[in-house]
XYZ file of C-alpha atoms in Angstrom:
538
model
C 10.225 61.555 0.719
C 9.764 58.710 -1.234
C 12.683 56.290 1.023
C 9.753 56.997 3.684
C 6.545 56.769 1.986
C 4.568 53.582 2.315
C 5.347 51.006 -0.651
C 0.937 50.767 -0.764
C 0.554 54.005 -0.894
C 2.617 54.528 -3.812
C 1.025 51.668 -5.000
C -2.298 53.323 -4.798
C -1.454 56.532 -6.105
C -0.027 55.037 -9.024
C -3.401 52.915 -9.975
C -5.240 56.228 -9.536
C -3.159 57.901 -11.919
C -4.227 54.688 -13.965
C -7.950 54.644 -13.482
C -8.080 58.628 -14.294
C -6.572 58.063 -17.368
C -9.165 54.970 -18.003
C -11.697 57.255 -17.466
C -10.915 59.862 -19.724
C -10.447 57.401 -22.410
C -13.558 55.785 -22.361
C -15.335 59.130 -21.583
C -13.496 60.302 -24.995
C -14.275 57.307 -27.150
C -17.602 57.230 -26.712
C -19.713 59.763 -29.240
C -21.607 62.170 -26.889
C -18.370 62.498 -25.327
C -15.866 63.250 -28.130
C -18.283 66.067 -29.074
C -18.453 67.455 -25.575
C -14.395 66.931 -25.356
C -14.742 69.138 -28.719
C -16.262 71.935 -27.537
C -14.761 71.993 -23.992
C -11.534 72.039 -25.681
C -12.966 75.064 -28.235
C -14.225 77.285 -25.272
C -11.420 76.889 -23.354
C -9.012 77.521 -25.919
C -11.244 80.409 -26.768
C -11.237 81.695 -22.920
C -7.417 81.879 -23.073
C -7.264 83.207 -26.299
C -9.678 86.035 -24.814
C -7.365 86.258 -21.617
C -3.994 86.403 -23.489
C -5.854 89.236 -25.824
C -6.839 91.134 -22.171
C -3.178 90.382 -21.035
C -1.189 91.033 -24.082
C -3.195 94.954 -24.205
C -1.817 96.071 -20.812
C 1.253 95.587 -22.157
C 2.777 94.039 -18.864
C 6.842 93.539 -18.093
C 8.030 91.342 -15.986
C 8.825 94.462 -13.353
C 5.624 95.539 -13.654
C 3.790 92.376 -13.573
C 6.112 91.521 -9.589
C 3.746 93.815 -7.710
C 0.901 91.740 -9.076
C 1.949 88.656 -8.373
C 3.185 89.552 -4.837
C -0.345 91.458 -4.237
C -2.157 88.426 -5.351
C -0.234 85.811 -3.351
C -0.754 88.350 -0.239
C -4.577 88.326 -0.468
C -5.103 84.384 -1.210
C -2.566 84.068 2.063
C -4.653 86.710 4.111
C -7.940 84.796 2.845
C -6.433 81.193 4.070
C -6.114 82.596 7.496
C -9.470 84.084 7.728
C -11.016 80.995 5.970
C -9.404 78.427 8.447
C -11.648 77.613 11.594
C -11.303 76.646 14.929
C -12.339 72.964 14.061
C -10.461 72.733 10.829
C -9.107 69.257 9.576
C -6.940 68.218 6.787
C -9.197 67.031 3.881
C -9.813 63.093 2.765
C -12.067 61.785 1.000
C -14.852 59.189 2.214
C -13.193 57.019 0.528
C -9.532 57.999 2.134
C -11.169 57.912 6.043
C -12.857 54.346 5.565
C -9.938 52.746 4.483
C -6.785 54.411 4.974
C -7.386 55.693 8.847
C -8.055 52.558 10.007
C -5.425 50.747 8.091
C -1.339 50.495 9.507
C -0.451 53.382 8.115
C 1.363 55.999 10.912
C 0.353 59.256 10.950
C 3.300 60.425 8.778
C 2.572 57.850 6.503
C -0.872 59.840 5.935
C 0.479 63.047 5.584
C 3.125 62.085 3.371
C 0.077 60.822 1.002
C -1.797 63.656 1.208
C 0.890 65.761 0.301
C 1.864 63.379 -2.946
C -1.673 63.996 -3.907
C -1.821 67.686 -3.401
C 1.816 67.721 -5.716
C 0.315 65.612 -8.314
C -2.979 67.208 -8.725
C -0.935 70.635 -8.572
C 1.093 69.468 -11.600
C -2.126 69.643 -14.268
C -3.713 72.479 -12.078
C -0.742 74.800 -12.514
C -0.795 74.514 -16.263
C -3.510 76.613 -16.960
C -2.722 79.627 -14.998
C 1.136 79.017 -16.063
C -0.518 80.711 -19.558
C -1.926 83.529 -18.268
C 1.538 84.000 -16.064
C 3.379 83.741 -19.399
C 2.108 87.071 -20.569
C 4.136 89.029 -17.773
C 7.469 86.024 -17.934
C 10.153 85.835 -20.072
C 9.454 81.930 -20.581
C 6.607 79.970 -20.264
C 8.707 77.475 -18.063
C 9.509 79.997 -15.519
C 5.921 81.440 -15.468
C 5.196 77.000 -15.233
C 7.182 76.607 -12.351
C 6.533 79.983 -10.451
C 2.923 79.290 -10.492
C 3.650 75.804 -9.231
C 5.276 76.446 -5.860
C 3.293 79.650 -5.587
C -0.186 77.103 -5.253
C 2.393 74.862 -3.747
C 2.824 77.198 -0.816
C -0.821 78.123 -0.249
C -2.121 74.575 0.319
C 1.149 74.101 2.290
C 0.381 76.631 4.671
C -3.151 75.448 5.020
C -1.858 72.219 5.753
C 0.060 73.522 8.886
C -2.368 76.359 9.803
C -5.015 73.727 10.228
C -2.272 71.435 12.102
C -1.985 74.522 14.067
C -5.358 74.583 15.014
C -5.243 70.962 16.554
C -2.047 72.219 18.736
C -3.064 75.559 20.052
C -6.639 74.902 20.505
C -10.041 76.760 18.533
C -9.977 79.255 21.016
C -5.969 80.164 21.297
C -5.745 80.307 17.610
C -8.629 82.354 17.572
C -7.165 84.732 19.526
C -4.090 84.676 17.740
C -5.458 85.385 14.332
C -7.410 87.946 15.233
C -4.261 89.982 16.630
C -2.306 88.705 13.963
C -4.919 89.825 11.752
C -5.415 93.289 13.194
C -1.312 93.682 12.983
C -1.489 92.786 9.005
C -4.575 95.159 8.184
C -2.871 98.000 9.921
C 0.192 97.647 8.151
C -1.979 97.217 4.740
C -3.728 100.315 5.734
C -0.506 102.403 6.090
C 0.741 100.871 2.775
C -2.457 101.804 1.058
C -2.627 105.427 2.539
C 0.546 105.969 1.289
C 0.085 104.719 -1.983
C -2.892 106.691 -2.970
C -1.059 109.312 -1.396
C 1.771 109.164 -3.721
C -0.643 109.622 -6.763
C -4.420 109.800 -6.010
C -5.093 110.065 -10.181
C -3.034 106.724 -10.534
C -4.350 103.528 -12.226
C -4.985 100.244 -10.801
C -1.951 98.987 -12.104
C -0.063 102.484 -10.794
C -1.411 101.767 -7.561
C 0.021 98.260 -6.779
C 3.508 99.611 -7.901
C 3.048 102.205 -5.315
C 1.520 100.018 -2.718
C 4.672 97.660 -3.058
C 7.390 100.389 -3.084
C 5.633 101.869 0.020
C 6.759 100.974 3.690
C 3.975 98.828 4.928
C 3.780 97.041 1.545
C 7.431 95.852 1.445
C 6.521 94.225 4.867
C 3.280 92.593 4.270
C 4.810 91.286 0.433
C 8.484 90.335 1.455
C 8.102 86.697 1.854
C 5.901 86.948 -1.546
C 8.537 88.811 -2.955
C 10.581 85.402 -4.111
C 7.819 83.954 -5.245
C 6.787 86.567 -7.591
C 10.840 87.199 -8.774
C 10.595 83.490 -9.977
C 7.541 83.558 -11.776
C 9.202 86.984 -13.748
C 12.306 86.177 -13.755
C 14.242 87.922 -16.829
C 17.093 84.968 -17.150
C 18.213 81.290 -16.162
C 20.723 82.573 -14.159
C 21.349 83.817 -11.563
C 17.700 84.918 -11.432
C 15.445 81.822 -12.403
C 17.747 79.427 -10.356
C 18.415 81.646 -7.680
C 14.854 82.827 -6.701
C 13.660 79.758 -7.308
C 15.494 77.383 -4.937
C 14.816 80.071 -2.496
C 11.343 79.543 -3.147
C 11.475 75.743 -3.254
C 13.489 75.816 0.136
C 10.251 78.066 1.704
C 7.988 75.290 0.626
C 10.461 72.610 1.868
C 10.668 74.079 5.310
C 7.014 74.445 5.437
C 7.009 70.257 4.499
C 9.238 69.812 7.227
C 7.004 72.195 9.742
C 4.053 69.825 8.408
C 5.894 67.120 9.271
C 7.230 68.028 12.617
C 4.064 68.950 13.624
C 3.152 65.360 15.326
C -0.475 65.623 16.390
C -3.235 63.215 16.051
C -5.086 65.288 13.189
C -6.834 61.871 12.816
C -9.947 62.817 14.305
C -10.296 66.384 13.051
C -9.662 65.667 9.849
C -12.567 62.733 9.880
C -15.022 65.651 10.844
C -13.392 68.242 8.710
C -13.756 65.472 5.664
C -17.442 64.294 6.763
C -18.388 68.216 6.671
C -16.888 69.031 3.584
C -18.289 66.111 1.427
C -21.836 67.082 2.908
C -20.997 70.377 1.320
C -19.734 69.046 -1.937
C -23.506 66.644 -1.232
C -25.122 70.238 -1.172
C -23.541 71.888 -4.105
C -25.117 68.562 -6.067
C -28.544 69.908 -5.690
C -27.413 73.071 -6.620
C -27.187 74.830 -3.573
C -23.497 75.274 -3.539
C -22.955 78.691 -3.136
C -25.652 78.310 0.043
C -22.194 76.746 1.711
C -21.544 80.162 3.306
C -24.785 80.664 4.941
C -26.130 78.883 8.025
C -30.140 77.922 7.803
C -32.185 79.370 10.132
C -35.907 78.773 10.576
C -36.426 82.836 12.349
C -37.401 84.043 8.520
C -40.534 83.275 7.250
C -42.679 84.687 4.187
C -46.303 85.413 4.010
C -47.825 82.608 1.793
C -48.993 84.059 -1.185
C -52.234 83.534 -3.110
C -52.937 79.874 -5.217
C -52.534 80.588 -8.377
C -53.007 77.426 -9.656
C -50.327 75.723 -7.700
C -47.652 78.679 -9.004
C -47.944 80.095 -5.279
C -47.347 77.709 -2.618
C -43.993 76.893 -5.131
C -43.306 80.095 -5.296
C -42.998 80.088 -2.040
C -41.077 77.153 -0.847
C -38.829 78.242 -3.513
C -37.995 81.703 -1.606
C -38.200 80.552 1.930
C -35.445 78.521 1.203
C -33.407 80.753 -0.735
C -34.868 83.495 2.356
C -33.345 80.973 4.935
C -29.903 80.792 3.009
C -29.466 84.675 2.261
C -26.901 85.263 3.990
C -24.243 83.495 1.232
C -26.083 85.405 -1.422
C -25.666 88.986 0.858
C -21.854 88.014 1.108
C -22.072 87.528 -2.671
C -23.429 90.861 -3.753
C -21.341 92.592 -0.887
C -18.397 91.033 -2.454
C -19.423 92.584 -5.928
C -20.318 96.062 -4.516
C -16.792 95.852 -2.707
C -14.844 94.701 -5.988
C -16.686 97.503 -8.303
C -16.131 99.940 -6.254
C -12.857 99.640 -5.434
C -11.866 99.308 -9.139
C -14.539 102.213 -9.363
C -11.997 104.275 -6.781
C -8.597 102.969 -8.110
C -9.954 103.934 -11.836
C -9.905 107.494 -11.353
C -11.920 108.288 -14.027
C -15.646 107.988 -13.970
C -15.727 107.566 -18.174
C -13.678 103.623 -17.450
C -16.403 102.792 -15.250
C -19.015 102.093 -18.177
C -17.133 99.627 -19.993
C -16.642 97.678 -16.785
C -20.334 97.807 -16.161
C -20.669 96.733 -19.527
C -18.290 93.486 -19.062
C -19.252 92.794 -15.222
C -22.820 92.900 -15.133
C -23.477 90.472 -18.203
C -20.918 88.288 -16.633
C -22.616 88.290 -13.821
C -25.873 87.748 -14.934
C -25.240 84.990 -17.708
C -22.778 83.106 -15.528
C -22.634 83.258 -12.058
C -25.862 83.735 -10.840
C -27.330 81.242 -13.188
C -25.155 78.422 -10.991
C -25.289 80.324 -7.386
C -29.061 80.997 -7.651
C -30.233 77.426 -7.826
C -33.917 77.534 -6.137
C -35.223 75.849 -9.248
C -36.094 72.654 -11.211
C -31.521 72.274 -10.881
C -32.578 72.191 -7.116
C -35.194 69.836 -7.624
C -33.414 66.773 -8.880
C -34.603 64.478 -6.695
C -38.367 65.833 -6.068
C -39.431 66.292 -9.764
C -41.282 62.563 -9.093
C -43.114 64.295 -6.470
C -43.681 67.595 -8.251
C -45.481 66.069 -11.116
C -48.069 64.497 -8.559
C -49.054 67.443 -7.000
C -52.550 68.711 -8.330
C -51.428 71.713 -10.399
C -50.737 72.280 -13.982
C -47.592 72.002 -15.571
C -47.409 75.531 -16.710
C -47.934 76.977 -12.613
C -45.487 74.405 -11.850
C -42.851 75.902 -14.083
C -43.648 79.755 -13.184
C -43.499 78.595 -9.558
C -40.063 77.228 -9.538
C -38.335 80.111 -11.921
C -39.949 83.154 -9.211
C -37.365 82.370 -6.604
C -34.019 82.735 -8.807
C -35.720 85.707 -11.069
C -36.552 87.442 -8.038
C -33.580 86.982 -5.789
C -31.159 88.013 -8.915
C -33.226 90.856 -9.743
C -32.908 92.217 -6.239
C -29.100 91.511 -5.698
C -28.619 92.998 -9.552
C -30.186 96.205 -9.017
C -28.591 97.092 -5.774
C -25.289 96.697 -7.391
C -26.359 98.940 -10.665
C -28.358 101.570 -8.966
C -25.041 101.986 -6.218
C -21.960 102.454 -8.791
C -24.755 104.613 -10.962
C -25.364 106.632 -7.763
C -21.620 107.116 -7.350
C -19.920 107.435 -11.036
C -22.584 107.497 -13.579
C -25.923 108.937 -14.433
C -28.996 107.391 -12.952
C -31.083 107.859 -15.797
C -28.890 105.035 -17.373
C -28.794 103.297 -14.322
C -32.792 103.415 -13.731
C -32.573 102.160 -17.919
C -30.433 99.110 -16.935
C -32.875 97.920 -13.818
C -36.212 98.117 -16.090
C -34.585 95.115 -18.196
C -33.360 93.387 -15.787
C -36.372 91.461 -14.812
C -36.982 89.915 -18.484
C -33.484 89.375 -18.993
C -33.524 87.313 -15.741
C -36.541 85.501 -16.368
C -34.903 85.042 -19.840
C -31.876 83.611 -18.180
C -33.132 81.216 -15.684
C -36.176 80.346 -18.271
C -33.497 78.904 -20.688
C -31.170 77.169 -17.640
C -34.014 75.264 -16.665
C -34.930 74.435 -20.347
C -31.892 72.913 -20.916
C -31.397 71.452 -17.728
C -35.148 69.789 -18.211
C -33.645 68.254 -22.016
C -30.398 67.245 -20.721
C -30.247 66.529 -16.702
C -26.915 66.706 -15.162
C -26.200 66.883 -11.068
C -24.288 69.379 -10.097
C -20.164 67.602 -9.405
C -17.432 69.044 -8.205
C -14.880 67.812 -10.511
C -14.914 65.023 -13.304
C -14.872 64.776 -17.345
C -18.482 64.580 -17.695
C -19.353 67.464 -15.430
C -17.198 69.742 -17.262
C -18.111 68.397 -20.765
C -22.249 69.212 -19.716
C -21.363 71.936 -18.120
C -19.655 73.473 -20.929
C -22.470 72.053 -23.638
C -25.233 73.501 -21.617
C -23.366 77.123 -21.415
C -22.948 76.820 -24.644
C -26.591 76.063 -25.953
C -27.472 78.736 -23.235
C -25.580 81.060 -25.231
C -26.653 80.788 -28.796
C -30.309 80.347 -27.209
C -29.122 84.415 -25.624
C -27.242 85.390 -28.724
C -30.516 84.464 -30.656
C -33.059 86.376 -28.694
C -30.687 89.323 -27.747
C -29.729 90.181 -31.542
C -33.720 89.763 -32.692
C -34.187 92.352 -29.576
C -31.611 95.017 -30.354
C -32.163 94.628 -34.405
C -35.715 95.619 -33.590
C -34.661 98.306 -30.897
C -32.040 99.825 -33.688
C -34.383 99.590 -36.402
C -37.176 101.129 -34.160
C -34.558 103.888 -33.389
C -33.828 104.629 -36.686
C -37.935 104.911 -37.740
C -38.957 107.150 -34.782
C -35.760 109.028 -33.819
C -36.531 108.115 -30.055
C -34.606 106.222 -27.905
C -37.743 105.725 -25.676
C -39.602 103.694 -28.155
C -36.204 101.909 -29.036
C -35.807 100.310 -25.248
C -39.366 99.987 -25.001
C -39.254 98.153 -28.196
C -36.435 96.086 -26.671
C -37.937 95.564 -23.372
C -41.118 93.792 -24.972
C -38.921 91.227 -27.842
C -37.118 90.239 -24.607
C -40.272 89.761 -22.965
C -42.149 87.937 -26.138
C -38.833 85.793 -26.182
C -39.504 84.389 -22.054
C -43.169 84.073 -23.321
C -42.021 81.793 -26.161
C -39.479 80.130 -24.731
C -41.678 79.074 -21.290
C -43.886 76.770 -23.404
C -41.085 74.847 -24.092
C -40.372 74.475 -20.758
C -43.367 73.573 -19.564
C -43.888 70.427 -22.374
C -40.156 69.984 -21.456
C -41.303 69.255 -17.601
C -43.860 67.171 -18.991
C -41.891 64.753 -20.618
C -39.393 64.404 -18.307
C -39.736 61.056 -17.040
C -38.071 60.491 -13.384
C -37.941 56.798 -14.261
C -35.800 57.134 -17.473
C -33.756 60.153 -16.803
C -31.326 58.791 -14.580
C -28.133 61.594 -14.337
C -24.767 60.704 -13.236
């Protein structure tokens, strides 16, 4: 590859390499930075710690962890041809289309540089999950590797399926997928029926042994297969080297495919690029996760009453997030979809509440908080304009946190109130709803807090996003640690006074509340400080 590849190119990959490296150094040598390099380092080494704890308790082999691997490989696959459209382009930055398109490079030439990049970014990405691999390989190496050309062979094939798309034409390849498509899920369906089949009691775990010993799942996973044999692989040799040049020659040939497919992927990939960075421009005012939905202007809301300014707000706020409900309905559908079928796979209804217990904080500390951005996050570039509008600071502040509360709220207690329904009691259920509108508020009261002390856009990728990111999450939670363990003292004390659980929640309920009524003061003289003309975020 590299007799062929363009003596600039090479040049400019290599003074990237340099000027990412320049930028982590001065990013680390300054003071803010070393401390945010600190505790990005110390949550992340605490995540895998966490993850290695989860791993190392299921007691995995490398046999039992193939299945797994195979299955997981199988779904990202399935999910890349589903995700691919009909006007799908290979991705380059701004940057890449203003200078490189027009420049004498040939087509190959460009391809040949988008796939160095893809190898080199693949080499840092890989590390990470290579640790969590580890748990189920025999060496870290092997798990290192595995993981490599399994990522490696994703992106590959999205490479040539969206090649594919220029040859065959949006509406051909549409056709094609979908009976393609219909082929796969009928084989999955077979595999699954007959995996269940085999032990309708079994465990998750159980059930993707089954599902890969059964007919239609040795179809649908035997090209994964190889991939999953290297990342387990028990010895050097034969299995290591063996499996793995097998899986290095699948990747090859799909370099060569991407290579022999000459089209002029020129223009679609200008498009594809322009439309992705407007999406990467969206998820920097926060409304990344609104990527899935298309805006409409059919839904419209009744405009509520004054309220000191709170109203109108209020309700800007929720016609937007109204207008882009359709990524947060694919959201929560996702959710119901994933609990249930670990709900059905369980067996048990008793292993249900501890996975209510670790899902639904999870999802209300963490991702909501980012995907339900219909707030001052939102409102980067309009706070200028929101502090000359004739309404007090404190309606200003309830009217931008009544979108996010609600709209969480909402998507939250569908998602309780449906796995109580099926495999717990509703009483506990009903319990879990009432304090989910002050934990919300709580929540989003304290995102916006910190995001009014310490403005950040939202980036897709960089030192300093991850280093801000990471030191807001973690103010956010000792700010949540704080207020929840006052709460639940006073709920157990309460409990242990009276002898009633009633006055124990309702005890609960109201120190939560007290805590959004304390903490929204600070927000408000937060908001009134901020000064547009000083606060200038990267």
């Amino acid at each position: 590859m590299l007799g062929v590849f363009h003596p600039a190119l090479r040049l400019l990959m290599k003074l990237q390499t340099k000027a990412r490296w320049r930028k982590w150094k001065r990013f680390a040598a300054t003071p803010g930075g070393k401390l945010r390099l600190a505790i990005m380092l110390a949550l992340f080494g605490l995540s895998m710690l966490m993850m290695l704890f989860f791993l190392s308790s299921t007691r995995l082999t490398p046999a039992g962890a193939q299945p797994l691997v195979a299955s997981g490989m199988f779904l990202l696959t399935l999910l890349s041809v589903v995700m691919i459209k009909s006007d799908a382009g290979i991705y380059f930055t701004p940057e890449e289309v203003d200078l490189l398109f027009p420049a004498p490079f040939s087509r190959r030439n460009l391809l040949l540089y988008r796939l160095a990049t893809m190898a080199r970014g693949l080499l840092v990405g890989s590390l990470i999950f290579s640790f969590i691999a580890s748990m189920a390989a025999s060496r870290w190496v092997f798990a290192y590797i595995g993981v490599y050309l399994c990522i490696a062979f994703l992106q590959l094939l999205s490479i040539a399926l969206a090649l594919a798309v220029s040859i065959l034409g949006g509406a051909v390849y549409t056709r094609v997928r979908k009976i393609a498509l219909g082929l796969i899920l009928a084989t999955v369906a077979f595999g699954v029926v007959q995996s269940v089949g085999a032990n309708v009691d079994a465990g998750i775990l159980d059930f993707f042994r089954n599902f890969s010993s059964s007919v239609g799942g040795r179809i649908v996973l035997f090209p994964f297969q190889v991939f999953s044999k290297v990342v387990t692989a028990p010895a050097l040799f034969p299995d290591f080297l063996g499996w793995g040049t097998l899986a290095a020659l699948i990747d090859g040939v799909l370099v060569v495919l991407i290579l022999r497919l000459d089209v002029n992927f020129l223009e679609s990939s200008a498009a594809a690029s322009e439309r992705l960075y407007k999406r990467i421009q969206r998820a920097r005012a926060g409304q990344g996760w609104m990527n899935l939905a298309k805006p409409s202007s059919r839904n419209r809301l009744p405009m509520p009453g004054y309220f000191r300014g709170a109203g109108p707000i209020a309700w800007r706020q929720s016609v937007a997030a109204l207008r882009r409900s359709r990524g947060i309905i694919y959201f929560f559908g996702f959710m119901i979809f994933v609990v249930g079928v670990i709900a059905f796979l369980g067996g048990k209804a008793d292993a249900l509440l501890p996975m209510m217990v670790g899902v639904v904080p999870m999802l209300v500390v963490f991702y909501l908080p980012q995907m339900l951005q219909f707030d001052f996050r939102g409102d980067l570039e309009r706070i200028d304009f929101l502090k000359t509008l004739p309404a007090s600071a404190g309606a200003i502040v309830a009217g931008e946190l009544v979108a996010p509360v609600l709209a969480a709220t909402i998507g939250e207690t569908v998602i309780v109130m449906a796995v109580s329904w099926w495999r717990m009691n509703l009483i506990a259920g009903l319990v879990i709803c009432l304090f989910l509108p002050v934990v919300n508020c709580l929540i989003f009261t304290i995102e916006n807090l910190i995001f009014l002390w310490y403005p950040r856009r939202v980036a897709p990728s960089g030192p300093n996003f991850s280093g801000r990111q990471m030191l807001g999450g973690f103010v956010k939670m000792l700010i949540l640690a704080l207020t929840g363990g006052v709460s639940a003292a006073i709920g157990i004390l309460a409990y242990f006074i009276f002898s009633s659980w009633v006055v124990a929640l309702a005890l609960g309920w109201l120190m939560t509340a007290a805590s959004c009524l304390v903490l929204f003061p600070l927000t408000v003289r937060a908001f009134v400080q901020f000064d547009p003309s000083m606060e200038t975020p990267d």
